[in-house]
PDB file of C-alpha atoms in Angstrom:
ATOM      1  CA  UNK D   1      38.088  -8.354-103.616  1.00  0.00           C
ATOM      2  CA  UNK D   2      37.061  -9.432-100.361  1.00  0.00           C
ATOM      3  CA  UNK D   3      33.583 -10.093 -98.677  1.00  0.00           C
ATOM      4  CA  UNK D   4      33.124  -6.714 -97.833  1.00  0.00           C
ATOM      5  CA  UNK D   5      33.459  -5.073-100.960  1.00  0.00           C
ATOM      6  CA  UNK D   6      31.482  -7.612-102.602  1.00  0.00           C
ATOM      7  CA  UNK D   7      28.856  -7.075-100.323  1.00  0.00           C
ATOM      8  CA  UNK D   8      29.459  -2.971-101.036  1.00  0.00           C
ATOM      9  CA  UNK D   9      29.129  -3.266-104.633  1.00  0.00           C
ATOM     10  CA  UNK D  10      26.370  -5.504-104.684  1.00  0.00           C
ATOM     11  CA  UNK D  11      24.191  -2.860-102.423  1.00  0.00           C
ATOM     12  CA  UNK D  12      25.522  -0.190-104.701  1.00  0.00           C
ATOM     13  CA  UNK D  13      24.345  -1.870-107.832  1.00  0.00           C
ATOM     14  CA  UNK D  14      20.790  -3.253-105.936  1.00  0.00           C
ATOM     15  CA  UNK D  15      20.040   0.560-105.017  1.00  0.00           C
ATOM     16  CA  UNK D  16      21.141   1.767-108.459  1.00  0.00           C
ATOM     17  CA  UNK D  17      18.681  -0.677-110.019  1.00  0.00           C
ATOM     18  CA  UNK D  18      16.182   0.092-108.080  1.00  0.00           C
ATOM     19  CA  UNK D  19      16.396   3.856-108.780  1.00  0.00           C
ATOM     20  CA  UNK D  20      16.213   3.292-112.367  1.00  0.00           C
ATOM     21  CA  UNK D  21      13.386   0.946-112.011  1.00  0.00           C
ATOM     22  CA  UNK D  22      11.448   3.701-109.983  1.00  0.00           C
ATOM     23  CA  UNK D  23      12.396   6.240-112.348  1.00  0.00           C
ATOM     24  CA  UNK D  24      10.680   4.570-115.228  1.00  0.00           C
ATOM     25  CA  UNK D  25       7.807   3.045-113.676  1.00  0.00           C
ATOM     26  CA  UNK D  26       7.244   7.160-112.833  1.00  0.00           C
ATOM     27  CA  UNK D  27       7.103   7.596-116.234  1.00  0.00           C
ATOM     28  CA  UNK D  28       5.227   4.166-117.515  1.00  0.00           C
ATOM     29  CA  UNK D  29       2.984   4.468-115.195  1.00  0.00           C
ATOM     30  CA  UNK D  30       2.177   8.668-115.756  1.00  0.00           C
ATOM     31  CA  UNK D  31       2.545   9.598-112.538  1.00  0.00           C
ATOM     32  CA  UNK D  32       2.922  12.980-113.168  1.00  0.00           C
ATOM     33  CA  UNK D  33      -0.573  13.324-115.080  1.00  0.00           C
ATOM     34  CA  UNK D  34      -2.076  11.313-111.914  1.00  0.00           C
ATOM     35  CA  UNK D  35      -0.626  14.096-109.927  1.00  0.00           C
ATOM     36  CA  UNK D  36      -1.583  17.185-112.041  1.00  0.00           C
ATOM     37  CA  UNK D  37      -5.007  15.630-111.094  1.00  0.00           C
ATOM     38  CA  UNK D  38      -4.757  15.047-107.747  1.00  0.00           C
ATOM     39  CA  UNK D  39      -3.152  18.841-107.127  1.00  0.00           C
ATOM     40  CA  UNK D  40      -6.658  19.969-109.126  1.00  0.00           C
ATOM     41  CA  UNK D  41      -8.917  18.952-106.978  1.00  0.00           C
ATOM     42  CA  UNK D  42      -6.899  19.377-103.500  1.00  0.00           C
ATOM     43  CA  UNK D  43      -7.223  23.074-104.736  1.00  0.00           C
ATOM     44  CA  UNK D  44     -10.454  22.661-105.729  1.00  0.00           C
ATOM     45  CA  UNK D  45     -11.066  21.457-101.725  1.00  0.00           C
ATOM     46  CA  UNK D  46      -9.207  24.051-100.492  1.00  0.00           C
ATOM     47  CA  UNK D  47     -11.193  27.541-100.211  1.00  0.00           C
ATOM     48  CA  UNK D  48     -14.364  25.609 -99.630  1.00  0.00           C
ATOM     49  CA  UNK D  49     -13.103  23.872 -96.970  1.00  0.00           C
ATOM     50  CA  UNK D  50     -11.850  26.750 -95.144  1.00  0.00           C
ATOM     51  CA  UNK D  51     -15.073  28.100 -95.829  1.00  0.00           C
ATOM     52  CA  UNK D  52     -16.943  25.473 -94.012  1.00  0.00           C
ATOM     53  CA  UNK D  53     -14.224  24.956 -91.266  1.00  0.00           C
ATOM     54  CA  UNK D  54     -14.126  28.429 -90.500  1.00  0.00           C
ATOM     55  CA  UNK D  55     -18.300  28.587 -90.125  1.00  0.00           C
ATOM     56  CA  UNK D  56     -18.680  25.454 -87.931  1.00  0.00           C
ATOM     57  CA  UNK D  57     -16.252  26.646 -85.550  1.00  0.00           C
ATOM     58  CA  UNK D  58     -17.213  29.731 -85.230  1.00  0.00           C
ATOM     59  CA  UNK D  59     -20.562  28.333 -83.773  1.00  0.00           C
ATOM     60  CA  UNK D  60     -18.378  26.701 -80.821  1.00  0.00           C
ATOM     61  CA  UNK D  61     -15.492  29.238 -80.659  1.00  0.00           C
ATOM     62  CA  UNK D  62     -13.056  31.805 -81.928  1.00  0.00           C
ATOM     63  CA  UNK D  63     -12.630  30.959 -85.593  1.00  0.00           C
ATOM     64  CA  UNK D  64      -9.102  33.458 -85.376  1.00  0.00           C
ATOM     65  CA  UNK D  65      -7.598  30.175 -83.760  1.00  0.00           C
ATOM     66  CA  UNK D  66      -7.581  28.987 -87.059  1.00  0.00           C
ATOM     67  CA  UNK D  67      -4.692  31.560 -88.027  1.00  0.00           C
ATOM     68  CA  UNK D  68      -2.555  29.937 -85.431  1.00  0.00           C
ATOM     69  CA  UNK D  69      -2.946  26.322 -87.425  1.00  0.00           C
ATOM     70  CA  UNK D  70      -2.166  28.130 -90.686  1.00  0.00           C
ATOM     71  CA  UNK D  71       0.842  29.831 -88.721  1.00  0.00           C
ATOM     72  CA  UNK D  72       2.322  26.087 -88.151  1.00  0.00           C
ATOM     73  CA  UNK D  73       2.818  25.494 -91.591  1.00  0.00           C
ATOM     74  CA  UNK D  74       4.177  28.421 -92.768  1.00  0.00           C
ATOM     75  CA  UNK D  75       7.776  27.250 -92.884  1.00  0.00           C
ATOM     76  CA  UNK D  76       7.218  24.374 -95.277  1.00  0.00           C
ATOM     77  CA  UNK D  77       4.587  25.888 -97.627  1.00  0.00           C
ATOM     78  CA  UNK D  78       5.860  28.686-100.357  1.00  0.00           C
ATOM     79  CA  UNK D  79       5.435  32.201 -98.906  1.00  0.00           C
ATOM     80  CA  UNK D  80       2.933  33.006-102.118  1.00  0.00           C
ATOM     81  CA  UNK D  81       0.877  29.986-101.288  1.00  0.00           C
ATOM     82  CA  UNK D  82       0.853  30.864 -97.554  1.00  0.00           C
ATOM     83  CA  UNK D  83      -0.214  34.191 -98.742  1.00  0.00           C
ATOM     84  CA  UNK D  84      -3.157  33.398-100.367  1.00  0.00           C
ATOM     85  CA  UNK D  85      -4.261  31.169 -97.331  1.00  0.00           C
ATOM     86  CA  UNK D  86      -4.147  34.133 -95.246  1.00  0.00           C
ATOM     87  CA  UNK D  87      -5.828  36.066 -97.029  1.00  0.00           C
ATOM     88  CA  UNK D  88      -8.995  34.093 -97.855  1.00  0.00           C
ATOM     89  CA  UNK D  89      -9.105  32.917 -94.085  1.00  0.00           C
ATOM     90  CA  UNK D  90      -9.163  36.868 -93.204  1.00  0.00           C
ATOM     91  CA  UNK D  91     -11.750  37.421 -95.121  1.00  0.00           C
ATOM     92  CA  UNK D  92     -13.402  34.382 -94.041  1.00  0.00           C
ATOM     93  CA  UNK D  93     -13.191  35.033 -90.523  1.00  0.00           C
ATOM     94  CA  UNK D  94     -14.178  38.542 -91.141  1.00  0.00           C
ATOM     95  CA  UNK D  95     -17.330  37.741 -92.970  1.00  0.00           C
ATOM     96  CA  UNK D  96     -18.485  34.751 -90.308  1.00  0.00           C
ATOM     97  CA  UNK D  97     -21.642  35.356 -88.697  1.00  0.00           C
ATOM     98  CA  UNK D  98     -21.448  32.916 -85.786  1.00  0.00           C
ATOM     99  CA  UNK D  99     -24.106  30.480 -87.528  1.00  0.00           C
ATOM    100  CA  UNK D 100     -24.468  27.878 -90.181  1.00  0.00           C
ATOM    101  CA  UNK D 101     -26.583  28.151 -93.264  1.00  0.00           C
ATOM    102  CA  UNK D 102     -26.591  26.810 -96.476  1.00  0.00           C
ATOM    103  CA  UNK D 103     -23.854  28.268 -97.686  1.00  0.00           C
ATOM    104  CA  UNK D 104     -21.993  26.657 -94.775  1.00  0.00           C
ATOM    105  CA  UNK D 105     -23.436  23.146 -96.406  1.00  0.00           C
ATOM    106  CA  UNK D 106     -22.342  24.076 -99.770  1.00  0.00           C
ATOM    107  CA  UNK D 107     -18.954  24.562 -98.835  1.00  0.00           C
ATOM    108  CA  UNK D 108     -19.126  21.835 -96.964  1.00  0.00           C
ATOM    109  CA  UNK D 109     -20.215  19.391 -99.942  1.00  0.00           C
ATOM    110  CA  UNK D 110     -18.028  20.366-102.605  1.00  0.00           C
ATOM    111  CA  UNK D 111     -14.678  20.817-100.212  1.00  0.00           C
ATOM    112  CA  UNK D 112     -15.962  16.865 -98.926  1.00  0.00           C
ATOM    113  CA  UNK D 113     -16.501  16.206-102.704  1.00  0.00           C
ATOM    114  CA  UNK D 114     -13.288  17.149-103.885  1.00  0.00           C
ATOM    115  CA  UNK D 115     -11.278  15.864-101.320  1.00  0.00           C
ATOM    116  CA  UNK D 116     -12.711  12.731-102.415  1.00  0.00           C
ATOM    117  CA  UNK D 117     -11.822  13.284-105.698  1.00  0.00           C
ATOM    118  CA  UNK D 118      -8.423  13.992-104.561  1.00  0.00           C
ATOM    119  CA  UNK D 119      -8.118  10.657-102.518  1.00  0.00           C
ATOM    120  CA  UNK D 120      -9.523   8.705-105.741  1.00  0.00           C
ATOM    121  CA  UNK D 121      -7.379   9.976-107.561  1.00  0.00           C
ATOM    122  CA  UNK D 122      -4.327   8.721-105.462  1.00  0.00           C
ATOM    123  CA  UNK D 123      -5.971   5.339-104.961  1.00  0.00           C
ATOM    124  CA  UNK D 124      -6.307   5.279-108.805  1.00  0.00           C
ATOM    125  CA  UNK D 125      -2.630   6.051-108.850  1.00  0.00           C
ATOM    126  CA  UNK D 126      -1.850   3.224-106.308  1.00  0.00           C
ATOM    127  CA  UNK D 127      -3.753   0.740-108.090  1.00  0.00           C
ATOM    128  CA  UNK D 128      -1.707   1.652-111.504  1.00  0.00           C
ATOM    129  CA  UNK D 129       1.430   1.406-109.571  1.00  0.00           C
ATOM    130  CA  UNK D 130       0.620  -2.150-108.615  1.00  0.00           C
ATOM    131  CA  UNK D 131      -1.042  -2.917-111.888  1.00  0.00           C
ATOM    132  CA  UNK D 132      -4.371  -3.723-110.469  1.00  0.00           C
ATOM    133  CA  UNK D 133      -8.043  -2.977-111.428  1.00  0.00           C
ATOM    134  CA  UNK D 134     -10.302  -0.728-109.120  1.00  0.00           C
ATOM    135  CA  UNK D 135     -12.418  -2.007-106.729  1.00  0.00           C
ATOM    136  CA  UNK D 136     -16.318  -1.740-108.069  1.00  0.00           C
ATOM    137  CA  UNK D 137     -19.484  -0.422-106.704  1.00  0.00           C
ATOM    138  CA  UNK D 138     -19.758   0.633-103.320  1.00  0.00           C
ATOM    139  CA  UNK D 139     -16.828  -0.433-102.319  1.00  0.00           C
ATOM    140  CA  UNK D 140     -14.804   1.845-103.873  1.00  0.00           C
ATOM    141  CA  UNK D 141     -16.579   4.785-102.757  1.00  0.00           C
ATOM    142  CA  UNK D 142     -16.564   3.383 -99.145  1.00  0.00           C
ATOM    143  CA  UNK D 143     -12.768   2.810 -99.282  1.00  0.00           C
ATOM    144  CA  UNK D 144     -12.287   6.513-100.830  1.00  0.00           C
ATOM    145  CA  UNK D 145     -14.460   7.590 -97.977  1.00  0.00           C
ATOM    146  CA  UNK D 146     -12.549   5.837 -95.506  1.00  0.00           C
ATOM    147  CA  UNK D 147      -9.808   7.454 -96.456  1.00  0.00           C
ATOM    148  CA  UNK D 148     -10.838  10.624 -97.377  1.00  0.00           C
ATOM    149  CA  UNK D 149     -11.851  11.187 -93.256  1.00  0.00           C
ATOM    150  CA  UNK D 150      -8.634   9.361 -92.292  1.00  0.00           C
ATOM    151  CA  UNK D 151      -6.796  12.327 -94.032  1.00  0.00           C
ATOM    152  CA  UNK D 152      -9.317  15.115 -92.362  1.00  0.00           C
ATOM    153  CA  UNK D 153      -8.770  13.101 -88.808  1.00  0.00           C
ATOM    154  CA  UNK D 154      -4.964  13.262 -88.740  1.00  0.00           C
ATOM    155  CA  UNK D 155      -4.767  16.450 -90.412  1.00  0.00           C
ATOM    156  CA  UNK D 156      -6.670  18.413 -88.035  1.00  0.00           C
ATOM    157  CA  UNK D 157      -5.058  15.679 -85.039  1.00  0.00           C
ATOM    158  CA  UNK D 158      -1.568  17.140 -86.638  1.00  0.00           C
ATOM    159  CA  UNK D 159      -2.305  20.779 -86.581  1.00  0.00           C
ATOM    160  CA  UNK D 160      -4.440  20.728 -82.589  1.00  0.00           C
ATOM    161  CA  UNK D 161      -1.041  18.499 -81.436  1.00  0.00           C
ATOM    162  CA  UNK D 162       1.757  21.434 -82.657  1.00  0.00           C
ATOM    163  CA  UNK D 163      -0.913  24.222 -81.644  1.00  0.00           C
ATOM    164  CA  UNK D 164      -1.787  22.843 -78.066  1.00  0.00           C
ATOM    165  CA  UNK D 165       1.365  20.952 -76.855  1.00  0.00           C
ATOM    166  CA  UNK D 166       3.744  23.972 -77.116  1.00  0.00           C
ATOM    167  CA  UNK D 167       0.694  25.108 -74.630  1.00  0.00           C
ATOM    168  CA  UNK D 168       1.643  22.417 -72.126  1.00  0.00           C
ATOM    169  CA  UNK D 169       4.752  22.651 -71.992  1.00  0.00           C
ATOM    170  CA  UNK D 170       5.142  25.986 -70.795  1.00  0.00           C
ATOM    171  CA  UNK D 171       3.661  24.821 -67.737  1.00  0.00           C
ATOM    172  CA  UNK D 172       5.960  22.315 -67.349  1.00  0.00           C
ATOM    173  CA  UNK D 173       9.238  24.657 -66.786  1.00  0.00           C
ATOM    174  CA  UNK D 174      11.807  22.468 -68.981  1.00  0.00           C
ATOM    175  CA  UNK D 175      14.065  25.450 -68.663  1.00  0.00           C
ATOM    176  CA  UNK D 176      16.778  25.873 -71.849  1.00  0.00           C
ATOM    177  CA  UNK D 177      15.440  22.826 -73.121  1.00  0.00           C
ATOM    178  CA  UNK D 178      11.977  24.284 -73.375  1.00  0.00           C
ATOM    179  CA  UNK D 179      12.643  26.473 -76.587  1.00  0.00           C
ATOM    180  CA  UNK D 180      14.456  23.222 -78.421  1.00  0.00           C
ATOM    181  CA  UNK D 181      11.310  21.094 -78.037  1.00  0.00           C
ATOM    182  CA  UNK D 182       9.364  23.871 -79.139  1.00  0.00           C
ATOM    183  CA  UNK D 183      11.314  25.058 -82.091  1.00  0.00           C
ATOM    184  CA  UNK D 184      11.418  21.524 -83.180  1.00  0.00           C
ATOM    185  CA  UNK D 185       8.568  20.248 -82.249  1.00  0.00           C
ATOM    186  CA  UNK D 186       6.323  21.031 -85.180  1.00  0.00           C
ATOM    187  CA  UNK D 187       8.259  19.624 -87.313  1.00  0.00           C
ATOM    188  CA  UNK D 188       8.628  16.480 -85.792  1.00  0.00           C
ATOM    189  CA  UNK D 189       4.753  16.252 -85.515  1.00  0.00           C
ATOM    190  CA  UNK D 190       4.565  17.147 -89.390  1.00  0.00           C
ATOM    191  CA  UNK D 191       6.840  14.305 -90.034  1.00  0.00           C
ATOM    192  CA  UNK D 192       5.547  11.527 -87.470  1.00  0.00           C
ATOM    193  CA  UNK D 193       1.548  12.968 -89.118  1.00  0.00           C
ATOM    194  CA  UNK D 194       3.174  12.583 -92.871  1.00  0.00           C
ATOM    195  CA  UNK D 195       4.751   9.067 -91.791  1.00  0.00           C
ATOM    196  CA  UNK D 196       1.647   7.893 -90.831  1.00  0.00           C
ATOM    197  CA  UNK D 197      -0.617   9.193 -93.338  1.00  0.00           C
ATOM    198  CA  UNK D 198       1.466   8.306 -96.252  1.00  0.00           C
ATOM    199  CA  UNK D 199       1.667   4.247 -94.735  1.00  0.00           C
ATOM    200  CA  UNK D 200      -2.263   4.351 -94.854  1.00  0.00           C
ATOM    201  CA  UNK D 201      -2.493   5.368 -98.008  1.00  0.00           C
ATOM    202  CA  UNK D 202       0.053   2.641 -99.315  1.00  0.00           C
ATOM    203  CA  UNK D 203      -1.369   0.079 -96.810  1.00  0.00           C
ATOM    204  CA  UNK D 204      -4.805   0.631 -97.669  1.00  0.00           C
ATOM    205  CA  UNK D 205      -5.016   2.348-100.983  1.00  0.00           C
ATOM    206  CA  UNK D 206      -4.118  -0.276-103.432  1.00  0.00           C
ATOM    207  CA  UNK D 207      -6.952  -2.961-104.477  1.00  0.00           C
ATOM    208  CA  UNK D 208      -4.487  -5.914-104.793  1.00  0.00           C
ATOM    209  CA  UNK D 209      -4.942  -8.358-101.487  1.00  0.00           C
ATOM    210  CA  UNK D 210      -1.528 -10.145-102.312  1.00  0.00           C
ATOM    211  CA  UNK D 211       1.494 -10.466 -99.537  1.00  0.00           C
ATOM    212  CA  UNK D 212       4.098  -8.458-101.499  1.00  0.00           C
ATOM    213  CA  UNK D 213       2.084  -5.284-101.494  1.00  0.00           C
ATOM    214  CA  UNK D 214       0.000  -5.891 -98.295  1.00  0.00           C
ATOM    215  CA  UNK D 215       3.557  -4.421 -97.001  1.00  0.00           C
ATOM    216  CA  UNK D 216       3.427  -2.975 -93.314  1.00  0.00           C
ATOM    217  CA  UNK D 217       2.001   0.656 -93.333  1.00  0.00           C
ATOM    218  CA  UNK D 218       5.719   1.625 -91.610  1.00  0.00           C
ATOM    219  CA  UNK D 219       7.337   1.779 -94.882  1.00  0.00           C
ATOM    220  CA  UNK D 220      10.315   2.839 -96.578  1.00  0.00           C
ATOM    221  CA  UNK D 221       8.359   4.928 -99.275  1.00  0.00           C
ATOM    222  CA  UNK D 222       6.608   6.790 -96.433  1.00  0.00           C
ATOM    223  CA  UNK D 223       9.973   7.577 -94.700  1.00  0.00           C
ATOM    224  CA  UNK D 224      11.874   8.360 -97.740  1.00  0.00           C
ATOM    225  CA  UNK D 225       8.841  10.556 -99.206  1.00  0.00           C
ATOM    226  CA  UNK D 226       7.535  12.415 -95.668  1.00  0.00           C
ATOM    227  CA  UNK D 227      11.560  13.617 -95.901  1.00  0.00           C
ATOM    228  CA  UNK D 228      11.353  14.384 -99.710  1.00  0.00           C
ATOM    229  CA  UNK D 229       8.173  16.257 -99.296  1.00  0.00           C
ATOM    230  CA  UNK D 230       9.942  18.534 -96.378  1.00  0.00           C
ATOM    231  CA  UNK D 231      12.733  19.097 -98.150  1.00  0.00           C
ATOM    232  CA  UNK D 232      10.837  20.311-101.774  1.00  0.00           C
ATOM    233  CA  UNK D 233       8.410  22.343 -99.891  1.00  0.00           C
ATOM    234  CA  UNK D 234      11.559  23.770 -97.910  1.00  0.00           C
ATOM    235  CA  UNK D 235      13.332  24.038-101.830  1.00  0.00           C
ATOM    236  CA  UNK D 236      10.441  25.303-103.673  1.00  0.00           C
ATOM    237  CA  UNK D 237       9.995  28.072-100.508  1.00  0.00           C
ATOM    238  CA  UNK D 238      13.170  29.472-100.956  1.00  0.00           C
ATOM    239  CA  UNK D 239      13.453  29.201-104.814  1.00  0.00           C
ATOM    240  CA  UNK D 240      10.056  31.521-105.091  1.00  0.00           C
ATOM    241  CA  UNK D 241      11.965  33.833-102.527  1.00  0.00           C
ATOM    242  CA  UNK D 242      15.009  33.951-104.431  1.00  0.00           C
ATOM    243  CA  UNK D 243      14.597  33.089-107.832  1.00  0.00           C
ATOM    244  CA  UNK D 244      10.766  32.982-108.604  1.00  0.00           C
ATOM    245  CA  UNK D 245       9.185  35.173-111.118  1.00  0.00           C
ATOM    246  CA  UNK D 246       6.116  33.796-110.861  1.00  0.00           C
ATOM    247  CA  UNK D 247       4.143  37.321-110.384  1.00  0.00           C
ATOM    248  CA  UNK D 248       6.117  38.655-113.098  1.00  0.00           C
ATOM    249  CA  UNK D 249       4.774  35.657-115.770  1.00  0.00           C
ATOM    250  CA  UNK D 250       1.123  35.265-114.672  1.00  0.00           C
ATOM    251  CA  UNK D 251       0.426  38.472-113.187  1.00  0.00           C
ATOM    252  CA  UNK D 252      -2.262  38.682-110.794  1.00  0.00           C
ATOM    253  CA  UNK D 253      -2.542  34.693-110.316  1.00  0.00           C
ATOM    254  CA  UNK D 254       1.137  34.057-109.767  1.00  0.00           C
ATOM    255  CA  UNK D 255       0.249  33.201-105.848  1.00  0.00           C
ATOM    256  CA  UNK D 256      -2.467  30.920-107.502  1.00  0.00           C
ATOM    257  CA  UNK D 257      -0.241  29.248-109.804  1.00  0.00           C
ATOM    258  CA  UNK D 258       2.622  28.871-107.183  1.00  0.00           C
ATOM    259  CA  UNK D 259       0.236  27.119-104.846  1.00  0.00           C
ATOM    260  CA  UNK D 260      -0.933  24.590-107.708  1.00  0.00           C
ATOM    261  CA  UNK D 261       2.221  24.348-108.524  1.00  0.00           C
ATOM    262  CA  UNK D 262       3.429  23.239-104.761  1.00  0.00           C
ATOM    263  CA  UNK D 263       0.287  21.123-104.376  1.00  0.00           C
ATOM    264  CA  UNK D 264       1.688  19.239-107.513  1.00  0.00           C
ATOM    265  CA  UNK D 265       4.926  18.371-106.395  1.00  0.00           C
ATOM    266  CA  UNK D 266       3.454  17.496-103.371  1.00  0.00           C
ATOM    267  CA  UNK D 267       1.143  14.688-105.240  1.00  0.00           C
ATOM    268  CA  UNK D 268       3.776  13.697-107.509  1.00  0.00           C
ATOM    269  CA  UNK D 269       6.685  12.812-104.319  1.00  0.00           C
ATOM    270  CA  UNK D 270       2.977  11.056-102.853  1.00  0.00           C
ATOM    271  CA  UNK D 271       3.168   9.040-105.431  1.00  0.00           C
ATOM    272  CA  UNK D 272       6.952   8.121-105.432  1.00  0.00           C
ATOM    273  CA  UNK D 273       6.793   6.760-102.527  1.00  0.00           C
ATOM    274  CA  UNK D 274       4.399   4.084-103.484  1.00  0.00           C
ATOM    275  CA  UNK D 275       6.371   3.193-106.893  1.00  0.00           C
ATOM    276  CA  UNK D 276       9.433   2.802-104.329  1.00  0.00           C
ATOM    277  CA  UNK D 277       7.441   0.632-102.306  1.00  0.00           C
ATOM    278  CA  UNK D 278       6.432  -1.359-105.416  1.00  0.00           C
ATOM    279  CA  UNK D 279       9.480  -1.215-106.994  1.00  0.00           C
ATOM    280  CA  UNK D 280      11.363  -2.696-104.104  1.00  0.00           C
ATOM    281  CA  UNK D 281       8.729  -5.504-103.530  1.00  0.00           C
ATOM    282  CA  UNK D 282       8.988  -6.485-106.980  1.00  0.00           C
ATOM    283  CA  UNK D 283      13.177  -6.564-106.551  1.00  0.00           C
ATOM    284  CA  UNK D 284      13.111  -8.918-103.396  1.00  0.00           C
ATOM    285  CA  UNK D 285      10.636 -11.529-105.031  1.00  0.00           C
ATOM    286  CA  UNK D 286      11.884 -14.807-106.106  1.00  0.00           C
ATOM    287  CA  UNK D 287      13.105 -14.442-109.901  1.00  0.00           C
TER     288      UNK D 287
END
């Protein structure tokens, strides 16, 4: 066997090692219980949040702009979930009076409130992944706070980019190649937004200050999971199409369920990406 197949097999085997490590650290580690909790309170954050949203900017504007945000992601959220979305924010929009009041602040506490519940929940997640404790007193809640409006910031920095760009380039006459850029345009900016977002969290989340998982926020588990979570959504969206019978089992709540159920796939492939990370810091350190 020459060089080259040496070196072939010995990737081969490194990469099937690592897999199997991952795999079972997901499982030591209950990943999937730390996302069941994480997809609770992101839902939890949700209709609140719109609810607030929707009220503050209808002081400064149109808040029917906000359909063309929700429009963006229709392709990689289930058409159930989407539905639901729609919904609420039509109603929303439909009962907005153009002024904030204390139901505006309500929403706006527990949506803020369980988006940080969320985020500490991931963070707790992180810090099991690396097998560290949690930070204590106030800095913990600063850090979840920190990132909590880091999410918020590039979320709504996502969603203006895909909405306003298309925008500008219609004034720039790009001809055939135009309607390329802005077919795939949003789904670059989804990726680049998820990219960046996801090597925060793994960059910042964990409490451990060592080298090997101080790793540089442009990380393989942020590639590998920003595709994984575009391709699931993409999945799960055409399995409810095609083979869901989610309506038919929970009735009435089926949309609900499908959207928890989305949100909790989302969390869980969140989460991979970190064990990856870990798992292939661990691999390259001296035995």
């Amino acid at each position: 066997m020459n060089t080259d197949d040496t070196a072939k097999h010995s990737a081969a085997g490194d990469t099937w090692r690592l897999a199997m490590q991952v795999w079972n650290a997901m499982d030591e580690r209950h990943m999937g219980l730390i996302a069941a909790g994480v997809a609770f309170y992101t839902m939890f954050a949700i209709f609140p949040g719109m609810a607030a949203t929707i009220a503050i900017w209808g002081v400064f504007g149109d808040p029917s702009v906000m359909h063309d945000y929700l429009e963006q992601i229709h392709g990689v959220i289930p058409d159930a979930a989407y539905g639901v979305l729609k919904d609420q924010l039509d109603a929303l929009i439909a009962a907005n009076t153009g002024s904030i009041g204390w139901t505006t602040y309500a929403s706006l506490g527990v949506a803020l409130y369980s988006v940080h519940g969320a985020v500490a929940s991931l963070v707790n997640g992180l810090n099991a992944i690396h097998a560290r404790g949690h930070r204590v007193g106030m800095l913990r809640v600063a850090a979840s706070l920190l990132l909590t409006l880091a999410v918020l910031g590039l979320g709504l920095a996502a969603l203006a980019t895909v909405v306003f760009v298309p925008l500008i380039l219609n004034f720039m006459h790009l001809g055939h190649y135009g309607a390329f850029v802005l077919v795939y345009l949003p789904w670059v900016v989804l990726f680049l937004a998820l990219f960046i977002l996801l090597g925060l969290f793994y960059r910042w989340g964990p409490t451990s200050e060592s080298r090997d998982l101080r790793h540089s926020w442009a990380s393989p588990g942020a590639f590998v999971a920003a595709l994984l979570w575009i391709a699931a959504s993409i999945a799960f969206s055409v399995y409810l199409t095609y083979f869901g019978a989610y309506n038919r089992i929970y009735g009435s709540i089926g949309a609900i369920i499908a959207l928890l159920t989305w949100l909790y796939i989302s969390a869980y492939i969140l989460l991979f990406g970190a064990v990856l990370n870990a798992e292939r810091a661990r691999m390259r350190q001296p035995q």
